[in-house]
Amino acid sequence: MKILITGGAGFIGSHVVRLLVNKYPEYNILNLDKLTYAGNLENLRDVENKPNYSFVRGDITEAGFINNLFAKEAFDGVIHLAAESHVDRSLENPNAFVVTNIIGTVNLLQAALKTWNGNPAKRFYHISTDEVYGSIEDGGLFTEHTSIDPQSPYSASKAGSDHFVSAFHNSYKLPVLISRCSNNYGPNHFPEKLIPLMIHNILENKPLPVYGKGENVRDWLYVEDHAKAIDAIFHKGVTGEVYNIGGNNEWKNIDLVHLLCSIMDQKLGRDQGTAAKLITYVKDRPGHDLRYAIDSSKLQSELGWSPSLTFEEGLDKTVAWYLNNKEWLDHVTSGQYLEYYKQMYTNR
Ligand code: NAD
Ligand code: DAU
């Protein structure tokens, strides 16, 4: 099997690459990533010299490059994670999200269509998000049949890409899979997202910005459990189907931030209440979705996946990782290592 993983230098992508490279030594895994601010090859140091792994720096928005890559490599499958992923950035610059998330995805679909010649054994797996469903009232859960109702430019761009993936299945019988996951957390998460930002700011003694009243609810899943779900869906999922992935683990933002503060105080040997003094309520995110909650029973019953870690275990591992990898935080916040890797891979 020759598998293309896009966005493999990012947060979730690097965990997917690591899992597949280690679990399937007989596969060839090619990681294609542009190395935007969110991509970091340091995330993959432990697998970069494995014989079944290779890296190409490239941009999914460049159709000519993508077509040549598919013609040259004869991929058996694609696991597509490359995206602009941060809601706040999408509010500032929606065009970047249209270009990468929609046009980039359509370029990959077109290249797969041209080179796969209707072969039903191939697999084009698109990694989507629960945010395409919009917000859901208390007690409700998103199922795979919930209407798509995106509310932010990020989720609108992901919903657009989902529709193109489904359209390629419907119109051309391209063998596709889609999964929609809830909020991930864990090692290598860029410190612009809630959990790593709070850890970073507590370490730097900076304010902890909580949007609005902190009452928005997110359903958190440890990133390695997401990677295992992706492995299960890629290998056992039925093409044309959508699978929801979630942790059954809802937290109000403010409760989660207090829990993190308490874990950080304990691990840093400080008095309880020290980090919480940094909590600062700030202006709400425009159009802020109030609640996400996922029903992943289809994935659990049909493909036998379930989360392996409790939230307490996952959060403890995550905080420990950041405390042991402060250099990683310095590198990604300064961009220094990114420049080094970009120069190393200027010629693809
Ligand atoms: P991330 O921002 O950490 O990583 C994105 C990766 O894509 C980076 O390595 C970046 O360099 C690469 N990339 C961006 N634009 C590119 C381009 N034009 N060409 C090639 N590579 C490019 O994102 P993440 O949090 O790891 O999310 C990965 C995927 O999972 C995304 O599609 C996202 O929508 C989806 N998702 C994320 C979450 C979450 O909680 N983080 C939850 C559900 C779904
Ligand atoms: O649900 C899946 C989605 O989860 C993914 O598709 C996205 O790629 C990923 O970024 C994430 O989106 P969110 O917007 O939910 O994640 P974020 O970490 O940005 O915010 C989590 C919650 O915390 C949200 O309600 C906004 C709030 N927040 C966030 C930040 C960065 C704050 O209160 N303060 C902050 O500084």
Coordinates of C-alpha atoms and ligand atoms in Angstrom, one line a residue:
M1 CA 0.0 0.0 0.0
K2 CA 1.3 3.4 -0.9
I3 CA -0.6 6.0 1.1
L4 CA -0.5 9.8 0.8
I5 CA -1.1 11.7 4.1
T6 CA -1.7 15.4 3.6
G7 CA -1.0 17.8 6.5
G8 CA 1.1 15.1 8.3
A9 CA 3.4 17.7 9.9
G10 CA 0.5 19.3 11.8
F11 CA -1.1 18.4 15.1
I12 CA -3.4 15.4 14.3
G13 CA -1.5 14.5 11.0
S14 CA 1.7 13.9 12.9
H15 CA 0.0 11.4 15.2
V16 CA -1.7 9.7 12.2
V17 CA 1.7 9.4 10.4
R18 CA 3.4 8.0 13.5
L19 CA 0.7 5.4 14.1
L20 CA 0.6 4.2 10.5
V21 CA 4.4 4.2 10.0
N22 CA 4.9 2.1 13.2
K23 CA 1.9 -0.2 12.7
Y24 CA 2.3 -1.0 9.0
P25 CA 6.0 -1.4 8.2
E26 CA 5.0 -2.9 4.9
Y27 CA 3.3 0.3 3.7
N28 CA 4.9 3.3 2.1
I29 CA 3.7 6.4 3.8
L30 CA 4.3 9.7 2.0
N31 CA 3.6 12.9 4.1
L32 CA 2.8 15.9 2.0
D33 CA 2.8 19.2 3.9
K34 CA 3.3 22.8 3.0
L35 CA 4.8 23.6 6.4
T36 CA 2.6 26.6 7.2
Y37 CA 3.0 28.1 10.7
A38 CA 1.1 25.0 11.9
G39 CA 3.3 22.4 10.4
N40 CA 6.4 21.2 12.2
L41 CA 8.7 18.3 11.2
E42 CA 10.0 18.2 14.8
N43 CA 6.7 16.4 15.5
L44 CA 8.0 13.5 13.5
R45 CA 11.6 13.1 14.5
D46 CA 11.1 9.6 15.9
V47 CA 9.8 8.3 12.5
E48 CA 11.7 10.4 10.0
N49 CA 14.4 7.8 9.3
K50 CA 12.1 4.8 9.0
P51 CA 12.3 3.1 5.6
N52 CA 8.5 3.2 5.0
Y53 CA 8.3 7.0 5.6
S54 CA 9.0 9.9 3.2
F55 CA 8.3 13.6 3.2
V56 CA 7.5 16.0 0.4
R57 CA 7.1 19.7 1.0
G58 CA 4.3 21.0 -1.3
D59 CA 1.0 22.9 -1.5
I60 CA -2.3 21.2 -2.2
T61 CA -3.6 24.4 -3.8
E62 CA -1.1 23.9 -6.7
A63 CA -3.1 21.7 -9.1
G64 CA -0.1 21.1 -11.4
F65 CA 2.1 19.9 -8.6
I66 CA -0.6 17.7 -7.2
N67 CA -1.4 16.1 -10.6
N68 CA 2.3 15.3 -11.2
L69 CA 2.6 13.8 -7.7
F70 CA -0.4 11.5 -8.3
A71 CA 0.8 10.5 -11.8
K72 CA 4.3 9.7 -10.4
E73 CA 3.4 7.9 -7.2
A74 CA 0.3 5.7 -8.0
F75 CA -1.2 6.0 -4.5
D76 CA -3.5 3.3 -3.2
G77 CA -5.1 5.7 -0.7
V78 CA -5.2 9.2 0.5
I79 CA -5.8 10.4 4.1
H80 CA -6.4 14.2 3.7
L81 CA -5.8 16.3 6.8
A82 CA -4.1 19.4 5.3
A83 CA -6.2 22.5 6.2
E84 CA -6.3 25.9 7.7
S85 CA -7.7 24.8 11.1
H86 CA -8.2 27.7 13.4
V87 CA -11.6 29.4 13.7
D88 CA -10.2 32.8 15.0
R89 CA -7.8 33.0 11.9
S90 CA -10.8 32.2 9.6
L91 CA -12.6 35.3 11.0
E92 CA -9.6 37.4 10.1
N93 CA -8.8 35.9 6.7
P94 CA -11.6 33.7 5.2
N95 CA -10.1 33.6 1.7
A96 CA -7.1 31.5 2.9
F97 CA -9.6 29.0 4.2
V98 CA -11.5 28.9 0.9
V99 CA -8.3 28.4 -1.0
T100 CA -6.7 25.7 1.1
N101 CA -9.7 23.9 2.5
I102 CA -12.0 23.9 -0.6
I103 CA -9.8 24.4 -3.7
G104 CA -7.0 22.3 -2.2
T105 CA -9.4 19.4 -1.5
V106 CA -10.9 19.6 -5.0
N107 CA -7.4 19.5 -6.5
L108 CA -6.7 16.2 -4.6
L109 CA -10.1 14.8 -5.7
Q110 CA -9.4 15.6 -9.3
A111 CA -6.0 14.1 -9.2
A112 CA -7.4 10.9 -7.6
L113 CA -10.2 10.8 -10.2
K114 CA -7.8 11.1 -13.1
T115 CA -5.2 8.5 -11.9
W116 CA -7.4 5.9 -10.2
N117 CA -9.5 5.1 -13.4
G118 CA -12.6 4.1 -11.5
N119 CA -10.8 1.5 -9.4
P120 CA -13.2 0.8 -6.4
A121 CA -10.4 -0.6 -4.2
K122 CA -8.7 2.9 -3.8
R123 CA -9.7 5.1 -0.8
F124 CA -9.9 8.8 -0.6
Y125 CA -10.4 9.6 3.1
H126 CA -11.3 13.2 4.0
I127 CA -10.8 14.3 7.6
S128 CA -13.6 16.7 8.6
T129 CA -15.0 18.2 11.8
D130 CA -18.1 18.3 13.9
E131 CA -18.1 22.1 13.4
V132 CA -19.8 21.5 10.0
Y133 CA -23.0 20.7 12.0
G134 CA -23.1 24.1 13.7
S135 CA -24.2 24.4 17.3
I136 CA -26.5 22.0 19.1
E137 CA -28.9 22.7 22.1
D138 CA -28.4 21.1 25.5
G139 CA -29.0 17.3 25.5
G140 CA -28.8 16.9 21.7
L141 CA -26.1 15.0 19.9
F142 CA -24.8 15.4 16.3
T143 CA -25.4 12.2 14.3
E144 CA -24.2 11.5 10.8
H145 CA -27.7 12.5 9.6
T146 CA -27.7 15.9 11.3
S147 CA -28.0 18.7 8.7
I148 CA -24.8 20.6 7.8
D149 CA -25.2 24.1 9.2
P150 CA -21.7 25.7 9.5
Q151 CA -21.5 29.0 11.4
S152 CA -17.9 30.2 11.0
P153 CA -15.8 30.8 7.9
Y154 CA -13.6 27.8 9.0
S155 CA -16.6 25.5 9.3
A156 CA -18.2 26.8 6.1
S157 CA -14.9 25.9 4.3
K158 CA -14.8 22.5 5.8
A159 CA -18.5 21.9 4.9
G160 CA -17.7 23.1 1.4
S161 CA -15.0 20.5 1.1
D162 CA -17.2 17.8 2.6
H163 CA -19.8 18.5 -0.1
F164 CA -17.2 18.2 -2.9
V165 CA -16.0 14.9 -1.5
S166 CA -19.6 13.6 -1.4
A167 CA -20.2 15.0 -4.9
F168 CA -17.2 13.1 -6.3
H169 CA -18.6 9.9 -4.9
N170 CA -22.1 10.6 -6.2
S171 CA -21.1 11.9 -9.6
Y172 CA -18.0 9.9 -10.4
K173 CA -18.2 6.9 -8.0
L174 CA -14.8 8.0 -6.4
P175 CA -14.4 5.7 -3.4
V176 CA -14.5 8.3 -0.6
L177 CA -14.8 8.2 3.2
I178 CA -15.5 11.2 5.5
S179 CA -15.1 11.4 9.3
R180 CA -16.2 14.3 11.5
C181 CA -14.4 14.5 14.9
S182 CA -14.9 16.7 18.0
N183 CA -12.1 18.8 19.6
N184 CA -8.8 17.1 19.9
Y185 CA -6.1 17.7 22.5
G186 CA -2.7 16.2 23.3
P187 CA 1.0 16.7 22.5
N188 CA 2.1 18.9 19.5
H189 CA -1.0 21.0 19.6
F190 CA -0.2 24.5 18.4
P191 CA -0.5 27.0 21.2
E192 CA -3.3 29.1 19.5
K193 CA -5.9 26.5 20.5
L194 CA -7.6 26.6 23.9
I195 CA -5.7 23.9 25.9
P196 CA -2.1 24.4 24.7
L197 CA -2.6 28.2 24.8
M198 CA -3.7 28.0 28.5
I199 CA -0.7 25.7 29.3
H200 CA 1.7 28.1 27.5
N201 CA 0.3 31.2 29.2
I202 CA 0.4 29.7 32.6
L203 CA 4.1 28.8 32.1
E204 CA 4.7 32.4 30.9
N205 CA 2.6 33.9 33.7
K206 CA 0.4 35.6 31.1
P207 CA -3.4 36.2 31.1
L208 CA -5.7 33.3 30.3
P209 CA -8.2 34.7 27.8
V210 CA -11.6 33.1 28.2
Y211 CA -14.1 34.2 25.5
G212 CA -17.4 35.6 26.7
K213 CA -18.6 34.0 29.9
G214 CA -16.7 30.7 29.3
E215 CA -20.0 28.8 29.0
N216 CA -19.4 27.3 25.6
V217 CA -19.2 23.5 25.6
R218 CA -16.8 21.4 23.6
D219 CA -16.5 17.6 23.5
W220 CA -12.8 16.6 23.9
L221 CA -10.9 13.6 22.5
Y222 CA -7.3 12.6 23.0
V223 CA -5.5 13.0 19.7
E224 CA -4.1 9.4 19.7
D225 CA -7.6 8.1 20.0
H226 CA -8.6 10.2 16.9
A227 CA -5.6 8.7 15.1
K228 CA -6.8 5.1 16.0
A229 CA -10.3 6.0 14.7
I230 CA -8.8 7.2 11.5
D231 CA -6.8 3.9 11.1
A232 CA -10.1 1.9 11.7
I233 CA -12.1 4.0 9.2
F234 CA -9.4 4.0 6.5
H235 CA -9.1 0.2 6.7
K236 CA -12.6 -0.9 7.6
G237 CA -15.0 1.9 6.7
V238 CA -17.6 1.6 3.9
T239 CA -16.9 3.9 1.1
G240 CA -19.5 6.6 0.6
E241 CA -20.2 6.7 4.3
V242 CA -19.7 9.4 7.0
Y243 CA -18.4 8.5 10.5
N244 CA -18.7 10.7 13.6
I245 CA -15.8 10.5 16.1
G246 CA -16.1 11.9 19.6
G247 CA -15.1 11.4 23.2
N248 CA -18.4 11.6 25.1
N249 CA -16.6 14.2 27.1
E250 CA -18.3 17.5 27.3
W251 CA -16.7 20.4 29.2
K252 CA -17.7 24.1 29.6
N253 CA -14.6 26.1 28.7
I254 CA -14.4 27.8 32.1
D255 CA -14.6 24.5 34.0
L256 CA -11.9 23.0 31.7
V257 CA -9.6 26.1 32.2
H258 CA -10.1 25.8 36.0
L259 CA -9.2 22.1 35.9
L260 CA -6.1 22.8 33.8
C261 CA -5.0 25.6 36.2
S262 CA -5.3 23.1 39.1
I263 CA -3.3 20.4 37.3
M264 CA -0.6 23.0 36.4
D265 CA -0.4 24.3 40.0
Q266 CA 0.0 20.8 41.2
K267 CA 2.7 19.8 38.7
L268 CA 4.6 23.0 39.1
G269 CA 4.5 22.7 42.9
R270 CA 2.6 26.0 43.3
D271 CA -0.2 26.8 45.7
Q272 CA -3.6 25.8 44.4
G273 CA -5.3 28.9 43.0
T274 CA -2.1 30.5 41.6
A275 CA -2.8 29.9 37.9
A276 CA -6.5 30.6 38.2
K277 CA -5.7 34.2 39.1
L278 CA -4.6 34.6 35.5
I279 CA -8.1 33.9 34.1
T280 CA -9.3 36.9 32.2
Y281 CA -12.7 37.2 30.6
V282 CA -12.4 38.8 27.1
K283 CA -14.7 39.8 24.3
D284 CA -16.5 36.8 22.9
R285 CA -15.6 35.2 19.5
P286 CA -18.1 36.5 16.9
G287 CA -20.8 33.9 16.1
H288 CA -19.3 31.6 18.8
D289 CA -21.0 28.2 18.6
L290 CA -22.4 27.4 22.0
R291 CA -22.2 23.7 22.1
Y292 CA -20.8 20.7 20.2
A293 CA -21.6 17.1 21.2
I294 CA -21.0 14.0 19.1
D295 CA -22.8 10.7 18.8
S296 CA -20.1 8.3 17.7
S297 CA -22.2 5.1 18.2
K298 CA -22.0 4.2 14.5
L299 CA -18.2 4.1 14.6
Q300 CA -18.3 2.2 17.9
S301 CA -20.8 -0.5 16.8
E302 CA -19.8 -0.9 13.2
L303 CA -16.0 -0.6 13.4
G304 CA -15.3 -1.5 17.0
W305 CA -13.5 1.8 18.0
S306 CA -13.9 3.4 21.4
P307 CA -11.7 6.0 23.2
S308 CA -9.0 4.3 25.2
L309 CA -8.1 7.1 27.7
T310 CA -10.3 8.9 30.2
F311 CA -10.1 12.7 30.1
E312 CA -8.2 12.8 33.4
E313 CA -5.5 10.4 32.0
G314 CA -5.3 12.3 28.7
L315 CA -5.0 15.7 30.2
D316 CA -2.4 14.5 32.7
K317 CA -0.3 13.1 29.8
T318 CA -0.8 16.3 27.8
V319 CA 0.3 18.6 30.6
A320 CA 3.3 16.3 31.4
W321 CA 4.3 16.4 27.7
Y322 CA 4.3 20.2 27.5
L323 CA 6.3 20.5 30.7
N324 CA 8.9 18.0 29.3
N325 CA 8.9 19.7 25.9
K326 CA 9.2 23.4 26.7
E327 CA 11.7 23.7 23.8
W328 CA 9.0 22.6 21.4
L329 CA 6.8 25.5 22.6
D330 CA 9.7 27.9 22.2
H331 CA 10.4 26.7 18.7
V332 CA 6.8 26.9 17.4
T333 CA 6.1 30.3 19.0
S334 CA 9.3 31.7 17.6
G335 CA 9.1 30.0 14.2
Q336 CA 12.8 29.4 14.2
Y337 CA 12.7 25.7 13.5
L338 CA 10.0 26.2 10.9
E339 CA 12.4 28.4 8.9
Y340 CA 15.1 25.7 9.2
Y341 CA 12.9 23.0 7.9
K342 CA 11.5 25.2 5.1
Q343 CA 15.0 25.9 3.8
M344 CA 15.9 22.2 4.1
Y345 CA 12.9 21.3 1.9
T346 CA 12.8 24.2 -0.6
N347 CA 13.3 21.9 -3.6
R348 CA 10.7 19.2 -3.8
Ligands
NAD1 P1 -3.1 21.9 12.0 O1 -3.4 23.3 11.7 O2 -2.3 21.5 13.3 O3 -2.3 21.2 10.8 C1 -2.6 21.4 9.5 C2 -1.5 21.0 8.6 O4 -1.8 21.2 7.3 C3 -0.2 21.7 8.9 O5 0.9 20.8 9.0 C4 0.0 22.6 7.7 O6 1.3 22.9 7.4 C5 -0.7 21.8 6.6 N1 -1.2 22.6 5.5 C6 -1.9 23.8 5.6 N2 -2.2 24.3 4.4 C7 -1.6 23.4 3.5 C8 -1.5 23.4 2.1 N3 -2.0 24.4 1.3 N4 -0.8 22.4 1.5 C9 -0.2 21.4 2.2 N5 -0.3 21.4 3.6 C10 -0.9 22.4 4.2 O7 -4.5 21.1 12.0 P2 -5.0 19.9 12.9 O8 -5.6 20.5 14.1 O9 -4.0 18.9 13.0 O10 -6.2 19.4 12.0 C11 -6.0 18.5 10.9 C12 -7.3 18.2 10.2 O11 -8.2 17.7 11.1 C13 -7.9 19.5 9.6 O12 -8.5 19.1 8.4 C14 -9.0 19.9 10.6 O13 -10.1 20.5 9.9 C15 -9.4 18.5 11.1 N6 -10.0 18.5 12.5 C16 -9.3 19.1 13.5 C17 -9.8 18.9 14.8 C18 -9.0 19.5 16.0 O14 -9.6 19.5 17.1 N7 -7.8 20.0 15.9 C19 -11.0 18.2 15.0 C20 -11.6 17.7 14.0 C21 -11.1 17.8 12.7
DAU2 O1 -14.7 20.7 17.0 C1 -13.6 20.5 16.2 C2 -12.8 21.7 16.0 O2 -12.2 22.0 17.2 C3 -11.8 21.6 14.9 O3 -12.4 21.4 13.7 C4 -10.9 22.9 14.8 O4 -9.9 22.7 13.8 C5 -10.3 23.1 16.2 O5 -9.5 24.3 16.2 C6 -11.3 23.2 17.3 O6 -12.2 24.4 17.1 P1 -12.6 25.3 18.4 O7 -12.9 26.6 17.9 O8 -13.6 24.5 19.2 O9 -11.2 25.2 19.2 P2 -10.4 26.3 20.0 O10 -9.3 25.6 20.8 O11 -10.1 27.5 19.2 O12 -11.5 26.9 21.1 C7 -12.1 26.0 22.0 C8 -13.1 26.7 22.8 O13 -12.4 27.6 23.7 C9 -14.0 27.6 22.0 O14 -15.3 27.7 22.6 C10 -13.4 29.0 22.0 C11 -12.7 29.0 23.4 N1 -11.5 29.8 23.5 C12 -10.5 29.6 22.6 C13 -9.3 30.3 22.7 C14 -8.2 30.0 21.7 C15 -11.3 30.7 24.6 O15 -12.2 30.9 25.4 N2 -10.1 31.4 24.6 C16 -9.1 31.2 23.7 O16 -8.1 31.9 23.8

